JSON list of C-alpha atoms and ligand atoms in Angstrom, two decimals:
[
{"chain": "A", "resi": 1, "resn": "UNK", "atom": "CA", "xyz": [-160.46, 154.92, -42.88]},
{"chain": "A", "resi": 2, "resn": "UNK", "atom": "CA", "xyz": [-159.02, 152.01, -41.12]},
{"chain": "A", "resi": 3, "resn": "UNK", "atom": "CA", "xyz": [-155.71, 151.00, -39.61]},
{"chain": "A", "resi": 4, "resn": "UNK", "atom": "CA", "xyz": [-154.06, 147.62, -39.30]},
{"chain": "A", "resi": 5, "resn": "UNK", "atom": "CA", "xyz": [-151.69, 146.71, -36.92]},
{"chain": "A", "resi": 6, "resn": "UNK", "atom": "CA", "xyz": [-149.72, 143.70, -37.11]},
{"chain": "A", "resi": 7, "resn": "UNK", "atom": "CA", "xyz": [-146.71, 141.93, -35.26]},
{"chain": "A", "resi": 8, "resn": "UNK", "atom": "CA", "xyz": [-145.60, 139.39, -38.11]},
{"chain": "A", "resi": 9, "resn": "UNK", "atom": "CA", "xyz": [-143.42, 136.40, -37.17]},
{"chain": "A", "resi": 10, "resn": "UNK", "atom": "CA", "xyz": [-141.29, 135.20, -40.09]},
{"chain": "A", "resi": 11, "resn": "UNK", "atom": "CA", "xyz": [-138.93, 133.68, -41.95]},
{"chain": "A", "resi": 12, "resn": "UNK", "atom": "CA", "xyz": [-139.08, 136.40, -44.54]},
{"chain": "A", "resi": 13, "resn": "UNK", "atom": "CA", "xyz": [-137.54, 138.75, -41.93]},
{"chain": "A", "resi": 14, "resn": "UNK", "atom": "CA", "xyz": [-134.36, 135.88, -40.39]},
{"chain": "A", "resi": 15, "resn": "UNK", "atom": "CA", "xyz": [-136.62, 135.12, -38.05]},
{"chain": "A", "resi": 16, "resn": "UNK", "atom": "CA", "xyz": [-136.80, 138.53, -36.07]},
{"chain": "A", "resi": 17, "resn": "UNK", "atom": "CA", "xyz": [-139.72, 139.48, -35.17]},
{"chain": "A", "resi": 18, "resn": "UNK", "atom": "CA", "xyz": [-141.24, 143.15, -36.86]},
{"chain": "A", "resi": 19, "resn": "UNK", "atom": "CA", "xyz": [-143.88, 144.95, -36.20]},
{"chain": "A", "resi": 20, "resn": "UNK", "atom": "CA", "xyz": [-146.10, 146.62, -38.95]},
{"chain": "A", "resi": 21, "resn": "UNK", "atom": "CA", "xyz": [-148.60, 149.26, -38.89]},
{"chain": "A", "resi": 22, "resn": "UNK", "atom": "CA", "xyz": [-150.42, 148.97, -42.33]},
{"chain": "A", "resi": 23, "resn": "UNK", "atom": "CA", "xyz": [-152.51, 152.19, -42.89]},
{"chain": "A", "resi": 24, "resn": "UNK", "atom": "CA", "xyz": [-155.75, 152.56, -45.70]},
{"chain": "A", "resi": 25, "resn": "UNK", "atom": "CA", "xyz": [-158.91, 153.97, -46.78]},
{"chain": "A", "resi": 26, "resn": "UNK", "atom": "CA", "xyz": [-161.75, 151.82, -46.13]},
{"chain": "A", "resi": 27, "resn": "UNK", "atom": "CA", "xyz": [-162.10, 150.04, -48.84]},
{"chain": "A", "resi": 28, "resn": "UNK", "atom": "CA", "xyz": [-158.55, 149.70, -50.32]},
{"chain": "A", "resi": 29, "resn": "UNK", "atom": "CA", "xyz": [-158.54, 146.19, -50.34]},
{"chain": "A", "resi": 30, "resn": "UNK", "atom": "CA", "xyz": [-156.66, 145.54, -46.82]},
{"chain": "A", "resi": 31, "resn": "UNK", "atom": "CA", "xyz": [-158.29, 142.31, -46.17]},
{"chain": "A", "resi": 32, "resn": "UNK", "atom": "CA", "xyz": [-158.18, 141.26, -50.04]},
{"chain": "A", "resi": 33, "resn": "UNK", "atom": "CA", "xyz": [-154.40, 141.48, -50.17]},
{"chain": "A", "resi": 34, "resn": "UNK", "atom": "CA", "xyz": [-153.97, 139.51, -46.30]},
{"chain": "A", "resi": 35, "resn": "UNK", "atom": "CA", "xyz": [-155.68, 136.96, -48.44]},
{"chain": "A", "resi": 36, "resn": "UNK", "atom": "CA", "xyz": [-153.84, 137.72, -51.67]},
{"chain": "A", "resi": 37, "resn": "UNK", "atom": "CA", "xyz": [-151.03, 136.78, -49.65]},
{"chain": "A", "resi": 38, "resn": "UNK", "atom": "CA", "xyz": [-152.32, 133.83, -48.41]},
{"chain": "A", "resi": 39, "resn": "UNK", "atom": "CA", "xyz": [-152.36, 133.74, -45.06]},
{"chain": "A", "resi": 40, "resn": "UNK", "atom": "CA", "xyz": [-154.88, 131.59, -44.32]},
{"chain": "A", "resi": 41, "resn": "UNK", "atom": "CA", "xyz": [-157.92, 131.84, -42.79]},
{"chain": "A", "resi": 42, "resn": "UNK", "atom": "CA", "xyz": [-158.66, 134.89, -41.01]},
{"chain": "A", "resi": 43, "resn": "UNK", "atom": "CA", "xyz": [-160.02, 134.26, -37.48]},
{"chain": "A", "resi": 44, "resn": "UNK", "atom": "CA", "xyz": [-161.15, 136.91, -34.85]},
{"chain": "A", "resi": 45, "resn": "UNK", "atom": "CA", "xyz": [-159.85, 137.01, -32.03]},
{"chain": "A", "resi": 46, "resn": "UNK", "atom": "CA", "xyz": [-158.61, 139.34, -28.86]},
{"chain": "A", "resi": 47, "resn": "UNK", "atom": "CA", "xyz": [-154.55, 139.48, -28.57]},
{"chain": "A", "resi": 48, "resn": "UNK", "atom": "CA", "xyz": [-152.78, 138.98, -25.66]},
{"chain": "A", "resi": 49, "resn": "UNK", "atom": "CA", "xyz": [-149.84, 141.07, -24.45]},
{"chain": "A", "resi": 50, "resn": "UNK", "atom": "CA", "xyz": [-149.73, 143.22, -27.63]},
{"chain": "A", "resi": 51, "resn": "UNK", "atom": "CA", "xyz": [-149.34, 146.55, -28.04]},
{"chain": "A", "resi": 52, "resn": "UNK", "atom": "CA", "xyz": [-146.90, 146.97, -25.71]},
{"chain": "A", "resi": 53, "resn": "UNK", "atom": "CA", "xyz": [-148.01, 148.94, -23.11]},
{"chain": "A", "resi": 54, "resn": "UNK", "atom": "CA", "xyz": [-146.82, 152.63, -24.18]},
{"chain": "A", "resi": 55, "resn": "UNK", "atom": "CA", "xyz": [-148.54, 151.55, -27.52]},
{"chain": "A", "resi": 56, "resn": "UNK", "atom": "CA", "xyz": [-151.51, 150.80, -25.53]},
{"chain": "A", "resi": 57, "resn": "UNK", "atom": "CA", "xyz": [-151.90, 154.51, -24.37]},
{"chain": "A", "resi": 58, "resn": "UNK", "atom": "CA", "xyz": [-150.62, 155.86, -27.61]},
{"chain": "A", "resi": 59, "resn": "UNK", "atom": "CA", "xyz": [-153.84, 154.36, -29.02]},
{"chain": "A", "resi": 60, "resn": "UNK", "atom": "CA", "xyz": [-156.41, 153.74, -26.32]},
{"chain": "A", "resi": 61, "resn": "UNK", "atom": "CA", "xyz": [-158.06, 157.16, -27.21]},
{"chain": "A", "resi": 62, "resn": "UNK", "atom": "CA", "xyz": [-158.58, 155.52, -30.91]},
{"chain": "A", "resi": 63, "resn": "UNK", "atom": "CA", "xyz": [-159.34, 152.01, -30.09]},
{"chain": "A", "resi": 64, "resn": "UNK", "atom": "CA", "xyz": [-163.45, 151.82, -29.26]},
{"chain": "A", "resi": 65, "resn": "UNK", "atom": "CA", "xyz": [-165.08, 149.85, -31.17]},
{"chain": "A", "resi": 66, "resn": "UNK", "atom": "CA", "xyz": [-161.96, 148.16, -32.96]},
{"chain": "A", "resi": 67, "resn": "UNK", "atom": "CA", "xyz": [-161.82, 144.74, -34.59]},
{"chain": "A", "resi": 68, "resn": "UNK", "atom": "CA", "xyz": [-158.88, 142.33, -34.06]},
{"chain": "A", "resi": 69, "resn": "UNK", "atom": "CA", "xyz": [-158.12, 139.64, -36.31]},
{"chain": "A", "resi": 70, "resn": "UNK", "atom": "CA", "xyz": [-155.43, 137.21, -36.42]},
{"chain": "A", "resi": 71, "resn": "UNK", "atom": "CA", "xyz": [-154.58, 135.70, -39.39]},
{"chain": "A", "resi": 72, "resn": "UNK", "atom": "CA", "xyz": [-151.50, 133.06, -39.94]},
{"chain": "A", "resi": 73, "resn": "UNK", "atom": "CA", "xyz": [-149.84, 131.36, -42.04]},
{"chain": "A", "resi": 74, "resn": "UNK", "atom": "CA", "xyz": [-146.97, 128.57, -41.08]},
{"chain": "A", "resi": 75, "resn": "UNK", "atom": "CA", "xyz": [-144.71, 130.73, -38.94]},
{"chain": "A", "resi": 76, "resn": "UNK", "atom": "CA", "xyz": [-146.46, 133.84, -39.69]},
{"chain": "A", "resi": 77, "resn": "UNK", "atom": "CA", "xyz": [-148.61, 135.27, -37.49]},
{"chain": "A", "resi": 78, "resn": "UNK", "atom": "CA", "xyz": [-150.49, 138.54, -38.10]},
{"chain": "A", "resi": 79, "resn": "UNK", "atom": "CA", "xyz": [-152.35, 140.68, -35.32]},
{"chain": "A", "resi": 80, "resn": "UNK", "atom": "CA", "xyz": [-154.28, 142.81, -37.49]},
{"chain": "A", "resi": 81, "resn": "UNK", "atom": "CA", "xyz": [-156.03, 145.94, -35.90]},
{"chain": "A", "resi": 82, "resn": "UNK", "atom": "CA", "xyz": [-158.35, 148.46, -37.93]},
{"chain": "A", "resi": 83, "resn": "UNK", "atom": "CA", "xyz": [-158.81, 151.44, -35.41]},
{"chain": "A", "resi": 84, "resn": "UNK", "atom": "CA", "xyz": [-160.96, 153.85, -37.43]},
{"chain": "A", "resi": 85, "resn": "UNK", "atom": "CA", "xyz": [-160.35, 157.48, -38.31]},
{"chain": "A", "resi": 86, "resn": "UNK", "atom": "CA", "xyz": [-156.99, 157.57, -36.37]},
{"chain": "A", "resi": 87, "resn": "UNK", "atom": "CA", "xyz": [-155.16, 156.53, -39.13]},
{"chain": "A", "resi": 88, "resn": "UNK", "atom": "CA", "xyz": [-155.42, 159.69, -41.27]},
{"chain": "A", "resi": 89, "resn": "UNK", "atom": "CA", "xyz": [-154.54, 161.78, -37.53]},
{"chain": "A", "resi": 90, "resn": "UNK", "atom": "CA", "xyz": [-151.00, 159.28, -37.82]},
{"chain": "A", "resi": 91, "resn": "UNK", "atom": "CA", "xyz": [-150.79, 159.96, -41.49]},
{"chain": "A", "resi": 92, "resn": "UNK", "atom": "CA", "xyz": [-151.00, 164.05, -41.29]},
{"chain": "A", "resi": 93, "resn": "UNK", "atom": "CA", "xyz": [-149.50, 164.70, -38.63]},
{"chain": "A", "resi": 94, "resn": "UNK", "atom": "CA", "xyz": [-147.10, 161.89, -36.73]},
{"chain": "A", "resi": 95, "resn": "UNK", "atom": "CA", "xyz": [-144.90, 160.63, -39.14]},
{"chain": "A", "resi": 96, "resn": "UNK", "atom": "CA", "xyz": [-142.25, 162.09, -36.97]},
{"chain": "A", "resi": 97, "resn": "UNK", "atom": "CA", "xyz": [-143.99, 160.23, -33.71]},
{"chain": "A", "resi": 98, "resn": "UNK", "atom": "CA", "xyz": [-141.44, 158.37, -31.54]},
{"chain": "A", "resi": 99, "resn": "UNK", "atom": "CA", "xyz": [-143.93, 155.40, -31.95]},
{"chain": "A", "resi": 100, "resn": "UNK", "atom": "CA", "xyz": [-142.83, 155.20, -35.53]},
{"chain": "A", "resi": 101, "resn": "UNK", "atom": "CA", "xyz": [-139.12, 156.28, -34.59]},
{"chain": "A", "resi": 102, "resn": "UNK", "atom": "CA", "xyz": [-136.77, 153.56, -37.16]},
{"chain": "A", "resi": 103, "resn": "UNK", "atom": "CA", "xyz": [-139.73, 151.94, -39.31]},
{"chain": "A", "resi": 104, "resn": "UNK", "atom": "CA", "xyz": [-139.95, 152.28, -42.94]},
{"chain": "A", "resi": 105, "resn": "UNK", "atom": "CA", "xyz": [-142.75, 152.83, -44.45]},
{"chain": "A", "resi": 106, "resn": "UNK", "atom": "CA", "xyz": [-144.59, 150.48, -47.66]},
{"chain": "A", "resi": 107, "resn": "UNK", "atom": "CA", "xyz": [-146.76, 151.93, -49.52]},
{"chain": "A", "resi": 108, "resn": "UNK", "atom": "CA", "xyz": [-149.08, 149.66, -51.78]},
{"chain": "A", "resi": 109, "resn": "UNK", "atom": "CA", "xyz": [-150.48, 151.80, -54.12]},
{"chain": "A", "resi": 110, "resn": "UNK", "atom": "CA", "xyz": [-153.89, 149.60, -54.86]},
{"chain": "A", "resi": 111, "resn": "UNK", "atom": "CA", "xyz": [-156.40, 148.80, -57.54]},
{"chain": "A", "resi": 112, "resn": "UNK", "atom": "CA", "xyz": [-153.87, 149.98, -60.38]},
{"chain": "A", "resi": 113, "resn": "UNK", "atom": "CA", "xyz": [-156.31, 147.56, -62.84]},
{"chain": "A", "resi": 114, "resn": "UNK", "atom": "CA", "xyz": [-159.37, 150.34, -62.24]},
{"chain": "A", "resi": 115, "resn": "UNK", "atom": "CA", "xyz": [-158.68, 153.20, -64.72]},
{"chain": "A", "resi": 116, "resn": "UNK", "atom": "CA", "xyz": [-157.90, 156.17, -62.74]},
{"chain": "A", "resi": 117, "resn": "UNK", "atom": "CA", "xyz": [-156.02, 154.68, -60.11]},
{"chain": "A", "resi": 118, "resn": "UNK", "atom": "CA", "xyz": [-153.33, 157.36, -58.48]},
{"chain": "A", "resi": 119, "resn": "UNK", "atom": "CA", "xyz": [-149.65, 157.22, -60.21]},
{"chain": "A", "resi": 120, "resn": "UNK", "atom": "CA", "xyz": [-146.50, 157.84, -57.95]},
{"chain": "A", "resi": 121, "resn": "UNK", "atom": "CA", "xyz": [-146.20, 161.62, -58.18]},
{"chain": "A", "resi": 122, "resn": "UNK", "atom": "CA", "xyz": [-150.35, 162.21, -57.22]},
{"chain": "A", "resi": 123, "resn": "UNK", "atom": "CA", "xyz": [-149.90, 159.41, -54.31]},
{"chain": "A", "resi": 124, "resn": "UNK", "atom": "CA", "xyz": [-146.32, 160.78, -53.26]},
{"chain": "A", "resi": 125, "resn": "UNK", "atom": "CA", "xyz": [-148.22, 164.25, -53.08]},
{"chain": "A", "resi": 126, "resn": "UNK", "atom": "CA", "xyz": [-151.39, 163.49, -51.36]},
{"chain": "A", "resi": 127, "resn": "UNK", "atom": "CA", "xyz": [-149.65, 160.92, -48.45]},
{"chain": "A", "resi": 128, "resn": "UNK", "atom": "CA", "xyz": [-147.01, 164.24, -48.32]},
{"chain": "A", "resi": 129, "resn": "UNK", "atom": "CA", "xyz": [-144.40, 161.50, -48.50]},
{"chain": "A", "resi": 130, "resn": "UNK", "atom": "CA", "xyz": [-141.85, 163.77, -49.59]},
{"chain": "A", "resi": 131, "resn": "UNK", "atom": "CA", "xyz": [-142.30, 165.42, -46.20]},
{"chain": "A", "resi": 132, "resn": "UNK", "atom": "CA", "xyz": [-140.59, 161.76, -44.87]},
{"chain": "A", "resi": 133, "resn": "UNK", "atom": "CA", "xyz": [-136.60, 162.83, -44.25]},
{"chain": "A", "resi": 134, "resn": "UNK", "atom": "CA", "xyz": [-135.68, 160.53, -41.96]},
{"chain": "A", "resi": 135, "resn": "UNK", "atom": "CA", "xyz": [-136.28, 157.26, -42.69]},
{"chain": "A", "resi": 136, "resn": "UNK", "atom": "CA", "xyz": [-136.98, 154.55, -45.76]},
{"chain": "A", "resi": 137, "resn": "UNK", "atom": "CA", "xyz": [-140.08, 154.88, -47.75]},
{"chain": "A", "resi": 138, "resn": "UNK", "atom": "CA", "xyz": [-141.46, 153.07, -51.09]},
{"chain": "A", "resi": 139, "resn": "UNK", "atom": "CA", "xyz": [-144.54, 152.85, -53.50]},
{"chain": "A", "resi": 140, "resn": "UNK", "atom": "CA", "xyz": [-145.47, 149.68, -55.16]},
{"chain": "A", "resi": 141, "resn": "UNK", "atom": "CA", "xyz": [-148.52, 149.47, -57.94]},
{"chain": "A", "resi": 142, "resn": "UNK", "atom": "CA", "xyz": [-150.87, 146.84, -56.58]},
{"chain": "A", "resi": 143, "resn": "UNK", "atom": "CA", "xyz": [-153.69, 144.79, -57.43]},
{"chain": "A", "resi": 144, "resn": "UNK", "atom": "CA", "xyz": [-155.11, 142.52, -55.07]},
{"chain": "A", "resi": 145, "resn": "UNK", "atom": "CA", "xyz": [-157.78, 141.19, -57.25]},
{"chain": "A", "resi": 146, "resn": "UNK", "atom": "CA", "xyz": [-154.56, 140.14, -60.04]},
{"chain": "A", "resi": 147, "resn": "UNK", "atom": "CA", "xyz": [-151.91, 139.69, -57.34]},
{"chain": "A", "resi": 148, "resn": "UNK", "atom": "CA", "xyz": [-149.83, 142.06, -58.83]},
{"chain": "A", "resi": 149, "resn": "UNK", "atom": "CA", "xyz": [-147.43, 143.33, -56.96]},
{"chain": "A", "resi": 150, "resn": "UNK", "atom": "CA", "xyz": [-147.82, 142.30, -53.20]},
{"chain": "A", "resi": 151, "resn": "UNK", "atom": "CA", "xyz": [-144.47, 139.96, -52.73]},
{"chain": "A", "resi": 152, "resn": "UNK", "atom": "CA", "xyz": [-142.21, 142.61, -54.76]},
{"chain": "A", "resi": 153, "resn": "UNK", "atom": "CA", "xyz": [-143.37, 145.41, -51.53]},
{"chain": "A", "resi": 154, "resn": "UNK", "atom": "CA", "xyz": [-142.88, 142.35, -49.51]},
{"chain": "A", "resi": 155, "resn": "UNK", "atom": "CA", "xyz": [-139.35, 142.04, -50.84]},
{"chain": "A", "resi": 156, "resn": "UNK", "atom": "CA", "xyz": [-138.14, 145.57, -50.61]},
{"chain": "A", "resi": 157, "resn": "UNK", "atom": "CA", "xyz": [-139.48, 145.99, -46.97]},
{"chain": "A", "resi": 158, "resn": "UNK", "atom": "CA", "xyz": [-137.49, 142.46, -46.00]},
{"chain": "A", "resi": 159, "resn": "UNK", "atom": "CA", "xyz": [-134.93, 144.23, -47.59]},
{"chain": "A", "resi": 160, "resn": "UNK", "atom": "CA", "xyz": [-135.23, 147.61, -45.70]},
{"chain": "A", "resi": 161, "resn": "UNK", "atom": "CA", "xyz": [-135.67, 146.13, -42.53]},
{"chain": "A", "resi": 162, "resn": "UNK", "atom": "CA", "xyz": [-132.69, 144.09, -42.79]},
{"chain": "A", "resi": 163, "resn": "UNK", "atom": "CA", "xyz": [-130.56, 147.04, -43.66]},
{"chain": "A", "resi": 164, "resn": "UNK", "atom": "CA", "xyz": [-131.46, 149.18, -40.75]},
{"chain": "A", "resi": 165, "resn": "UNK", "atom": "CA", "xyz": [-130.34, 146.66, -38.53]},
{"chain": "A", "resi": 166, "resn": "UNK", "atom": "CA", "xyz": [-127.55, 145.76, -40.28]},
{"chain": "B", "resi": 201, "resn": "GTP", "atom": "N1", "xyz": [-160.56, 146.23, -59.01]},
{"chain": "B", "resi": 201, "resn": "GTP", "atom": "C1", "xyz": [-159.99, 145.95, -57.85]},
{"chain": "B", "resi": 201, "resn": "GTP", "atom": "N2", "xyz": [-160.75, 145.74, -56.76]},
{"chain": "B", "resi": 201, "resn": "GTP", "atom": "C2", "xyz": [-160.14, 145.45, -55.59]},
{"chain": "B", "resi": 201, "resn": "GTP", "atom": "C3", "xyz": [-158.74, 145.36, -55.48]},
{"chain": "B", "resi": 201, "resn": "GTP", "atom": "N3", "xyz": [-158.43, 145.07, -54.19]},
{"chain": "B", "resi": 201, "resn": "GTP", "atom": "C4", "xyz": [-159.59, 144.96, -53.53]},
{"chain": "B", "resi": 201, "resn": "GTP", "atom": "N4", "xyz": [-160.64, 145.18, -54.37]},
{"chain": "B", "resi": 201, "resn": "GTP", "atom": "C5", "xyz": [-162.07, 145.17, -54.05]},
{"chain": "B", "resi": 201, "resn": "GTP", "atom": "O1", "xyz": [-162.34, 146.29, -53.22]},
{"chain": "B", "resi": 201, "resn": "GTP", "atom": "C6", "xyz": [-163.34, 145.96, -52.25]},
{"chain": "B", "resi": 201, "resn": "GTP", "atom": "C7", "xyz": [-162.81, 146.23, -50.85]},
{"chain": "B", "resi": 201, "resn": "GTP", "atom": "O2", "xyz": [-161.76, 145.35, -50.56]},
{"chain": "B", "resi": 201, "resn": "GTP", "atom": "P1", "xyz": [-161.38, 144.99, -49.05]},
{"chain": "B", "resi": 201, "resn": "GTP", "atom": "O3", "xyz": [-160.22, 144.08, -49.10]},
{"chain": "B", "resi": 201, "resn": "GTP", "atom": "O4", "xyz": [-162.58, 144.54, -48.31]},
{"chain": "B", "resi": 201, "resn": "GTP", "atom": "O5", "xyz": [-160.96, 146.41, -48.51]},
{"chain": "B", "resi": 201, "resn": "GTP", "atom": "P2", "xyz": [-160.55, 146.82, -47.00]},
{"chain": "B", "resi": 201, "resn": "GTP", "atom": "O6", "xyz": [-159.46, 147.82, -47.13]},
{"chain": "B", "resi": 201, "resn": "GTP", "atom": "O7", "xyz": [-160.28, 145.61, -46.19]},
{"chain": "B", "resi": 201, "resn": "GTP", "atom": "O8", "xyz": [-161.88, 147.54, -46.54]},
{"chain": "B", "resi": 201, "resn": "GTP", "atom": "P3", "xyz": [-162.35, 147.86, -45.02]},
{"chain": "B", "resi": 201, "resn": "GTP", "atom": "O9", "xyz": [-162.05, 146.65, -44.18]},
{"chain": "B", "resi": 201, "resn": "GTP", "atom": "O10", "xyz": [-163.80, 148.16, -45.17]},
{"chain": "B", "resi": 201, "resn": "GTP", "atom": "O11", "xyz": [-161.57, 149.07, -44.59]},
{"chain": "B", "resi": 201, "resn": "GTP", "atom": "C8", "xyz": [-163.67, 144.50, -52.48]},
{"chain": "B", "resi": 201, "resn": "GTP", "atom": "O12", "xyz": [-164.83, 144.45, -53.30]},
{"chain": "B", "resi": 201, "resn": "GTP", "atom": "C9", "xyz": [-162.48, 143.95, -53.24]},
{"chain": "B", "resi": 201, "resn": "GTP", "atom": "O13", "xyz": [-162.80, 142.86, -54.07]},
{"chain": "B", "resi": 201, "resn": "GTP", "atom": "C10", "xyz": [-157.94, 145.59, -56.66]},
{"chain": "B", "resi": 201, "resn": "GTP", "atom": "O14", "xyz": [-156.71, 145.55, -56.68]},
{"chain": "B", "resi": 201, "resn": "GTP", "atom": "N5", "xyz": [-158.64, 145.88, -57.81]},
{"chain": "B", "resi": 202, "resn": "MG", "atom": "MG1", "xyz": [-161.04, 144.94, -44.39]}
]
């Protein structure tokens, strides 16, 4: 299981600044769609003055051993965080978590060119994203290895973000 959390910097959002919290199994193809999405070369690194500090204790408990990598790409610039097995804890239980309180949540339902790859209903079921009331939520087909579908989730969540604040 690993976790990826990223501040992203962009002209895809009008220049505000969002923060993402990307969620997956190991092996989902995380780090194939970063680079599916072409943001460069990916280059570890340690952060400075992110989380914020109440994120900080929110996942201190869950951060040993975590990798940081930053990856960018002309005014993008990803913080990407895989913190281990706390990612299915925040997926069962804290979708309601104040944390999380306004963001919308992507799904990117990967590896749709392997035969038996999950359809909507089976991943809507399993994620219990019908359980998600209060705020935006979307599943887009993916596959990293074709490039199929990345920018369309991109798109929506550009979309969804700018209609919260709007
Ligand atoms: N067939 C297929 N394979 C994929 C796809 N996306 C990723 N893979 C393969 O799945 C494997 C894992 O991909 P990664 O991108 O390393 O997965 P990850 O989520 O970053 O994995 P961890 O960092 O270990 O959690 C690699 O062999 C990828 O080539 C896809 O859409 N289709
Ligand atoms: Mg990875």
């Amino acid at each position: 299981m690993g976790i990826v959390f990223t501040r992203l910097f962009s002209s895809v959002f009008g220049n505000r600044e969002a923060r993402i919290l990307v969620l997956g199994l190991d092996n989902a193809g995380k780090t194939t769609i970063l680079y599916r999405l072409q943001m460069g070369e990916v280059v570890s690194t340690i952060p400075s003055g992110f989380p914020a500090p109440d994120s900080l204790i929110f996942f201190l408990p869950f951060a040993i051993g975590f990798n940081v990598e930053t990856v960018q790409y002309n005014n993008i610039k990803f913080q990407v965080w895989d913190l281990g097995a706390f990612a299915y804890w925040l997926l069962a239980f804290n979708w309601q978590e104040d944390e999380l309180k306004g963001a919308v949540v992507l799904v990117y339902a990967n590896k749709q060119d392997l035969p038996g790859a999950l359809d909507d209903a089976a991943i809507t079921e399993s994620l219990e994203l019908h359980k998600i009331k209060s705020r935006q939520w979307a599943i887009f087909k993916t596959s990293a290895i074709k490039g199929e579908g990345l920018f369309e989730g991109l798109d929506w969540l550009s979309n969804a973000l700018k209609s919260k604040s709007s």
